[in-house]
């Protein structure tokens, strides 16, 4: 009987872990929004824009070897949900002189979903290799 309880406990723990790894509905929508970013960005490597793995808590303009605009390097921004929301709404207004020419994501719900996606993507194996 004790062995059965242990098996159920292990299964419950495994189910809870699997659920915690499942992306939220916002993150799924955010992945679709992120497809717009893929022309210039990737999660794990630099393209025209810098990589997004490790974004949260990182100082803007600080990925080693990436050629940021002076405006981005001087911005003193640390990326979090609030600073990303402001920047993604209108990059050139948030950081005048940024080299990111994208007009932004004007719909608040899409920005929130994109930020949720970027948060969950940070825990993926692709980002863990960084």
Coordinates of N, CA, C and O in Angstrom, one line a residue:
X1 N 0.8 -1.2 0.0 CA 0.0 0.0 0.0 C 0.9 1.3 0.0 O 0.6 2.2 -0.7
X2 N 2.0 1.2 0.8 CA 2.9 2.4 0.8 C 3.5 2.6 -0.6 O 3.6 3.8 -1.0
X3 N 3.8 1.6 -1.3 CA 4.4 1.7 -2.6 C 3.5 2.4 -3.6 O 3.9 3.2 -4.4
X4 N 2.2 2.1 -3.4 CA 1.2 2.7 -4.3 C 1.1 4.2 -4.0 O 1.0 5.0 -4.9
X5 N 1.1 4.6 -2.7 CA 1.1 6.0 -2.4 C 2.3 6.7 -2.9 O 2.2 7.8 -3.4
X6 N 3.5 6.1 -2.9 CA 4.7 6.7 -3.4 C 4.6 6.9 -4.9 O 4.9 7.9 -5.5
X7 N 4.0 5.9 -5.6 CA 3.9 6.0 -7.1 C 2.9 7.1 -7.4 O 3.2 7.9 -8.3
X8 N 1.8 7.2 -6.7 CA 0.9 8.3 -6.9 C 1.5 9.7 -6.6 O 1.3 10.7 -7.3
X9 N 2.3 9.8 -5.6 CA 3.0 11.0 -5.3 C 4.0 11.4 -6.4 O 4.0 12.6 -6.8
X10 N 4.7 10.4 -6.9 CA 5.7 10.7 -8.0 C 4.9 11.2 -9.2 O 5.3 12.1 -9.9
X11 N 3.8 10.5 -9.5 CA 3.0 10.9 -10.7 C 2.4 12.3 -10.5 O 2.4 13.0 -11.5
X12 N 1.9 12.6 -9.4 CA 1.4 13.9 -9.1 C 2.5 15.0 -9.3 O 2.2 16.1 -9.9
X13 N 3.6 14.7 -8.8 CA 4.8 15.6 -8.9 C 5.1 15.8 -10.4 O 5.3 16.9 -10.8
X14 N 5.2 14.7 -11.1 CA 5.5 14.8 -12.5 C 4.5 15.6 -13.3 O 4.8 16.4 -14.2
X15 N 3.2 15.4 -13.0 CA 2.1 16.1 -13.6 C 2.2 17.6 -13.3 O 2.1 18.4 -14.2
X16 N 2.5 17.9 -12.1 CA 2.6 19.3 -11.7 C 3.8 20.0 -12.4 O 3.7 21.1 -12.9
X17 N 4.9 19.3 -12.6 CA 6.1 19.8 -13.3 C 5.8 20.0 -14.7 O 6.1 21.0 -15.3
X18 N 5.1 19.1 -15.3 CA 4.7 19.2 -16.8 C 3.8 20.4 -17.0 O 4.0 21.1 -17.9
X19 N 2.9 20.6 -16.0 CA 2.0 21.7 -16.2 C 2.7 23.0 -16.0 O 2.4 24.0 -16.7
X20 N 3.7 23.1 -15.1 CA 4.4 24.3 -14.9 C 5.3 24.7 -16.1 O 5.6 25.8 -16.3
X21 N 5.7 23.7 -16.9 CA 6.5 23.9 -18.1 C 5.6 24.3 -19.3 O 6.1 24.8 -20.3
X22 N 4.4 24.0 -19.3 CA 3.5 24.3 -20.4 C 3.3 25.8 -20.6 O 3.1 26.5 -19.6
X23 N 3.5 26.3 -21.8 CA 3.3 27.7 -22.0 C 1.9 28.2 -21.7 O 0.9 27.4 -22.0
X24 N 1.8 29.3 -21.2 CA 0.4 29.9 -20.9 C -0.2 30.3 -22.2 O 0.5 30.4 -23.3
X25 N -1.5 30.6 -22.2 CA -2.2 31.1 -23.4 C -1.6 32.3 -23.9 O -1.4 32.5 -25.1
X26 N -1.2 33.2 -23.0 CA -0.5 34.5 -23.4 C 0.8 34.2 -24.1 O 1.1 34.8 -25.1
X27 N 1.6 33.2 -23.5 CA 2.9 32.9 -24.2 C 2.7 32.3 -25.6 O 3.5 32.6 -26.5
X28 N 1.6 31.5 -25.8 CA 1.3 31.0 -27.1 C 1.0 32.1 -28.1 O 1.5 32.1 -29.2
X29 N 0.2 33.1 -27.7 CA -0.1 34.2 -28.5 C 1.2 35.0 -28.7 O 1.4 35.5 -29.8
X30 N 1.9 35.2 -27.7 CA 3.2 35.9 -27.8 C 4.2 35.3 -28.7 O 4.9 36.0 -29.4
X31 N 4.2 34.0 -28.9 CA 5.0 33.3 -29.8 C 4.6 33.7 -31.2 O 5.5 34.0 -32.1
X32 N 3.3 33.9 -31.5 CA 2.9 34.3 -32.8 C 3.3 35.8 -33.0 O 3.7 36.1 -34.1
X33 N 3.2 36.6 -32.0 CA 3.6 38.0 -32.1 C 5.2 38.0 -32.4 O 5.6 38.8 -33.2
X34 N 5.9 37.2 -31.7 CA 7.3 37.1 -31.9 C 7.8 36.8 -33.3 O 8.8 37.2 -33.7
X35 N 6.9 36.1 -34.0 CA 7.2 35.8 -35.4 C 7.5 37.1 -36.2 O 8.3 37.1 -37.2
X36 N 7.0 38.2 -35.8 CA 7.3 39.5 -36.4 C 8.7 40.0 -36.1 O 9.3 40.7 -36.9
X37 N 9.2 39.5 -35.0 CA 10.6 39.9 -34.6 C 11.7 39.1 -35.3 O 12.8 39.5 -35.3
X38 N 11.3 38.0 -35.8 CA 12.3 37.0 -36.4 C 13.0 37.6 -37.6 O 14.1 37.0 -37.9
X39 N 12.5 38.6 -38.2 CA 13.3 39.2 -39.3 C 14.6 39.8 -38.9 O 15.6 39.8 -39.6
X40 N 14.7 40.2 -37.6 CA 15.9 40.8 -37.1 C 16.5 40.1 -35.8 O 17.6 40.4 -35.5
X41 N 15.6 39.4 -35.1 CA 16.1 38.8 -33.8 C 15.9 37.3 -33.8 O 15.2 36.8 -34.6
X42 N 16.6 36.7 -32.9 CA 16.5 35.3 -32.6 C 16.6 35.1 -31.1 O 17.1 36.0 -30.4
X43 N 16.2 34.0 -30.5 CA 16.3 33.8 -29.1 C 17.8 33.6 -28.7 O 18.2 34.3 -27.8
X44 N 18.5 32.7 -29.4 CA 19.8 32.3 -28.9 C 21.0 32.9 -29.6 O 22.1 32.6 -29.2
X45 N 20.8 33.7 -30.6 CA 21.9 34.2 -31.3 C 21.6 35.6 -31.9 O 20.4 35.9 -32.1
X46 N 22.6 36.4 -32.1 CA 22.5 37.7 -32.6 C 22.2 37.7 -34.1 O 22.8 36.8 -34.8
X47 N 21.4 38.6 -34.6 CA 21.1 38.8 -36.0 C 21.3 40.3 -36.2 O 22.3 40.9 -35.7
X48 N 20.5 40.9 -37.0 CA 20.5 42.4 -37.1 C 20.3 43.0 -35.7 O 20.8 44.0 -35.4
X49 N 19.4 42.3 -34.9 CA 19.2 42.7 -33.6 C 19.8 41.7 -32.6 O 20.1 40.6 -33.0
X50 N 20.0 42.1 -31.4 CA 20.6 41.2 -30.4 C 19.7 40.0 -30.0 O 18.5 40.1 -30.1
X51 N 20.3 39.0 -29.5 CA 19.5 37.8 -29.0 C 18.6 38.1 -27.8 O 18.9 39.1 -27.1
X52 N 17.6 37.3 -27.6 CA 16.7 37.6 -26.6 C 16.8 36.6 -25.4 O 16.2 36.9 -24.3
X53 N 17.6 35.5 -25.5 CA 17.8 34.7 -24.3 C 18.6 35.6 -23.3 O 19.5 36.3 -23.6
X54 N 18.1 35.5 -22.0 CA 18.8 36.2 -21.0 C 18.4 37.7 -20.9 O 19.0 38.5 -20.3
X55 N 17.3 38.0 -21.6 CA 16.9 39.4 -21.7 C 16.5 40.0 -20.4 O 16.9 41.2 -20.1
X56 N 15.7 39.3 -19.6 CA 15.2 39.9 -18.4 C 16.3 40.0 -17.3 O 17.0 39.1 -17.0
X57 N 16.4 41.3 -16.8 CA 17.4 41.6 -15.9 C 18.7 42.1 -16.5 O 19.6 42.5 -15.9
X58 N 18.8 42.0 -17.9 CA 20.0 42.5 -18.6 C 19.9 44.0 -18.8 O 18.8 44.5 -19.1
X59 N 21.0 44.6 -18.8 CA 21.1 46.0 -19.1 C 21.0 46.2 -20.6 O 21.7 45.5 -21.3
X60 N 20.2 47.2 -21.0 CA 20.1 47.4 -22.5 C 21.5 47.8 -23.0 O 22.2 48.5 -22.4
X61 N 21.7 47.3 -24.2 CA 23.0 47.6 -24.9 C 24.2 46.9 -24.3 O 25.3 47.4 -24.5
X62 N 24.0 45.7 -23.7 CA 25.1 45.1 -23.0 C 25.5 43.7 -23.5 O 26.3 43.0 -22.9
X63 N 24.9 43.2 -24.6 CA 25.3 41.9 -25.1 C 26.7 42.0 -25.7 O 26.9 42.8 -26.6
X64 N 27.6 41.3 -25.2 CA 29.0 41.4 -25.7 C 29.1 41.2 -27.2 O 28.5 40.2 -27.7
X65 N 29.8 42.1 -27.9 CA 30.1 41.9 -29.3 C 29.0 42.4 -30.2 O 29.2 42.5 -31.4
X66 N 27.8 42.8 -29.6 CA 26.8 43.4 -30.5 C 27.0 44.9 -30.7 O 27.3 45.6 -29.7
X67 N 26.8 45.4 -31.9 CA 27.0 46.8 -32.2 C 25.7 47.6 -32.0 O 24.9 47.8 -32.9
X68 N 25.5 48.0 -30.7 CA 24.3 48.8 -30.4 C 24.5 50.3 -30.8 O 25.7 50.8 -30.9
X69 N 23.4 51.0 -30.9 CA 23.5 52.4 -31.1 C 24.0 53.0 -29.8 O 23.8 52.5 -28.7
X70 N 24.6 54.2 -29.9 CA 25.0 54.9 -28.7 C 23.8 55.2 -27.7 O 23.9 55.1 -26.5
X71 N 22.7 55.5 -28.4 CA 21.5 55.8 -27.6 C 21.1 54.6 -26.7 O 20.7 54.7 -25.5
X72 N 21.1 53.4 -27.3 CA 20.8 52.2 -26.5 C 21.8 52.0 -25.4 O 21.4 51.7 -24.2
X73 N 23.1 52.1 -25.7 CA 24.1 51.9 -24.7 C 24.0 52.9 -23.5 O 24.3 52.6 -22.4
X74 N 23.6 54.1 -23.8 CA 23.5 55.2 -22.8 C 22.1 55.1 -22.1 O 21.9 55.9 -21.2
X75 N 21.2 54.3 -22.5 CA 19.8 54.4 -22.0 C 19.6 54.1 -20.5 O 18.7 54.4 -19.9
X76 N 20.5 53.3 -19.9 CA 20.4 52.9 -18.5 C 19.2 52.1 -18.2 O 18.7 52.1 -17.0
X77 N 18.6 51.5 -19.2 CA 17.5 50.6 -19.0 C 17.9 49.2 -18.6 O 18.9 48.7 -19.1
X78 N 17.2 48.6 -17.6 CA 17.4 47.2 -17.3 C 16.0 46.6 -17.8 O 15.0 47.0 -17.4
X79 N 16.1 45.5 -18.6 CA 14.9 45.0 -19.2 C 14.1 44.2 -18.2 O 14.6 43.2 -17.5
X80 N 12.9 44.5 -18.0 CA 11.9 43.8 -17.2 C 10.5 44.0 -18.0 O 10.5 44.7 -19.0
X81 N 9.5 43.5 -17.4 CA 8.2 43.6 -18.1 C 7.8 45.0 -18.3 O 7.3 45.4 -19.4
X82 N 8.0 45.9 -17.4 CA 7.6 47.3 -17.5 C 8.4 48.0 -18.6 O 7.9 48.7 -19.4
X83 N 9.8 47.9 -18.5 CA 10.6 48.6 -19.5 C 10.4 48.0 -20.9 O 10.4 48.8 -21.9
X84 N 10.2 46.7 -21.0 CA 9.9 46.1 -22.3 C 8.6 46.6 -22.9 O 8.5 47.0 -24.1
X85 N 7.6 46.7 -22.0 CA 6.3 47.2 -22.5 C 6.4 48.6 -23.1 O 5.9 48.9 -24.1
X86 N 7.1 49.5 -22.4 CA 7.3 50.9 -22.8 C 8.1 50.9 -24.1 O 7.7 51.6 -25.1
X87 N 9.2 50.1 -24.2 CA 10.0 50.1 -25.4 C 9.3 49.6 -26.6 O 9.3 50.1 -27.7
X88 N 8.6 48.4 -26.4 CA 7.9 47.8 -27.5 C 6.7 48.6 -28.0 O 6.4 48.4 -29.2
X89 N 6.2 49.4 -27.2 CA 5.0 50.2 -27.6 C 5.5 51.2 -28.7 O 4.8 51.5 -29.7
X90 N 6.7 51.7 -28.6 CA 7.2 52.7 -29.6 C 8.7 52.9 -29.3 O 9.1 53.8 -28.6
X91 N 9.5 52.0 -29.9 CA 11.0 52.0 -29.7 C 11.7 53.4 -29.8 O 12.5 53.8 -29.0
X92 N 11.3 54.1 -30.9 CA 12.1 55.3 -31.2 C 11.6 56.4 -30.2 O 12.4 57.4 -30.0
X93 N 10.4 56.3 -29.7 CA 10.0 57.3 -28.7 C 10.6 57.0 -27.3 O 11.1 57.9 -26.6
X94 N 10.7 55.7 -27.0 CA 11.3 55.3 -25.7 C 12.8 55.5 -25.6 O 13.3 55.9 -24.6
X95 N 13.5 55.3 -26.7 CA 14.9 55.5 -26.8 C 15.2 56.3 -28.1 O 15.5 55.7 -29.1
X96 N 15.1 57.6 -28.1 CA 15.4 58.4 -29.3 C 16.8 58.1 -29.7 O 17.7 58.1 -28.9
X97 N 17.0 57.8 -31.0 CA 18.3 57.5 -31.5 C 18.6 56.0 -31.6 O 19.7 55.6 -32.1
X98 N 17.7 55.2 -31.1 CA 17.9 53.7 -31.2 C 18.0 53.4 -32.7 O 17.4 54.0 -33.6
X99 N 18.7 52.3 -33.0 CA 18.8 51.9 -34.4 C 17.7 50.9 -34.7 O 17.6 50.5 -35.9
X100 N 16.9 50.5 -33.7 CA 15.8 49.7 -34.0 C 14.7 50.5 -34.7 O 14.0 51.3 -34.1
X101 N 14.5 50.2 -36.0 CA 13.6 51.0 -36.8 C 12.2 50.5 -36.8 O 11.3 51.1 -37.5
X102 N 11.9 49.4 -36.1 CA 10.6 48.8 -36.1 C 9.6 49.8 -35.4 O 10.0 50.4 -34.4
X103 N 8.4 49.9 -35.9 CA 7.5 50.8 -35.4 C 6.9 50.4 -34.0 O 6.4 51.3 -33.3
X104 N 7.1 49.2 -33.6 CA 6.6 48.8 -32.3 C 5.4 47.9 -32.4 O 4.9 47.6 -33.5
X105 N 4.9 47.5 -31.2 CA 3.7 46.7 -31.1 C 2.7 47.6 -30.4 O 2.7 47.7 -29.2
X106 N 1.8 48.2 -31.1 CA 0.9 49.2 -30.5 C -0.2 48.6 -29.6 O -0.7 49.3 -28.8
X107 N -0.6 47.3 -29.9 CA -1.7 46.7 -29.1 C -1.1 46.2 -27.8 O -0.3 45.3 -27.7
X108 N -1.7 46.7 -26.7 CA -1.2 46.4 -25.3 C -1.2 44.9 -25.1 O -0.3 44.3 -24.5
X109 N -2.3 44.2 -25.4 CA -2.5 42.8 -25.2 C -1.4 42.0 -26.0 O -0.9 41.0 -25.5
X110 N -1.1 42.4 -27.1 CA 0.0 41.7 -27.9 C 1.3 41.9 -27.3 O 2.1 41.0 -27.2
X111 N 1.6 43.1 -26.7 CA 2.8 43.4 -26.0 C 2.9 42.5 -24.8 O 4.0 41.9 -24.5
X112 N 1.8 42.4 -24.0 CA 1.8 41.6 -22.8 C 2.1 40.1 -23.2 O 2.8 39.4 -22.5
X113 N 1.5 39.7 -24.3 CA 1.7 38.3 -24.7 C 3.1 38.1 -25.2 O 3.7 37.0 -24.9
X114 N 3.6 39.0 -25.9 CA 5.0 38.9 -26.3 C 6.0 38.8 -25.1 O 6.9 38.0 -25.1
X115 N 5.7 39.7 -24.1 CA 6.6 39.6 -22.9 C 6.4 38.3 -22.2 O 7.4 37.7 -21.7
X116 N 5.2 37.8 -22.1 CA 5.0 36.5 -21.5 C 5.8 35.4 -22.3 O 6.4 34.5 -21.6
X117 N 5.8 35.5 -23.6 CA 6.5 34.5 -24.4 C 8.0 34.6 -24.1 O 8.7 33.6 -23.9
X118 N 8.5 35.8 -24.1 CA 10.0 36.0 -23.9 C 10.4 35.5 -22.5 O 11.4 34.9 -22.4
X119 N 9.5 35.7 -21.5 CA 9.8 35.2 -20.2 C 9.9 33.7 -20.2 O 10.8 33.1 -19.6
X120 N 8.9 33.0 -20.8 CA 8.9 31.6 -20.8 C 10.0 31.0 -21.7 O 10.6 30.0 -21.4
X121 N 10.3 31.7 -22.7 CA 11.4 31.2 -23.6 C 12.7 31.2 -23.0 O 13.6 30.4 -23.3
X122 N 12.9 32.1 -22.0 CA 14.1 32.1 -21.3 C 14.5 30.8 -20.6 O 15.6 30.5 -20.3
X123 N 13.4 30.1 -20.2 CA 13.6 28.8 -19.5 C 13.7 27.6 -20.5 O 13.8 26.4 -20.0
X124 N 13.8 27.8 -21.8 CA 13.8 26.7 -22.7 C 15.2 26.2 -22.9 O 16.2 26.9 -22.6
X125 N 15.4 24.9 -23.4 CA 16.7 24.4 -23.6 C 17.6 25.3 -24.6 O 18.8 25.4 -24.4
X126 N 16.9 25.9 -25.5 CA 17.6 26.8 -26.5 C 18.3 27.9 -25.7 O 19.5 28.2 -26.0
X127 N 17.7 28.5 -24.7 CA 18.3 29.5 -23.9 C 19.2 29.0 -22.8 O 20.1 29.7 -22.4
X128 N 18.9 27.8 -22.4 CA 19.8 27.2 -21.3 C 21.2 27.0 -21.8 O 22.2 27.0 -21.0
X129 N 21.4 26.9 -23.1 CA 22.7 26.7 -23.7 C 23.6 27.9 -23.7 O 24.8 27.9 -23.9
X130 N 22.9 29.1 -23.4 CA 23.7 30.4 -23.4 C 24.6 30.5 -22.2 O 24.4 30.2 -21.2

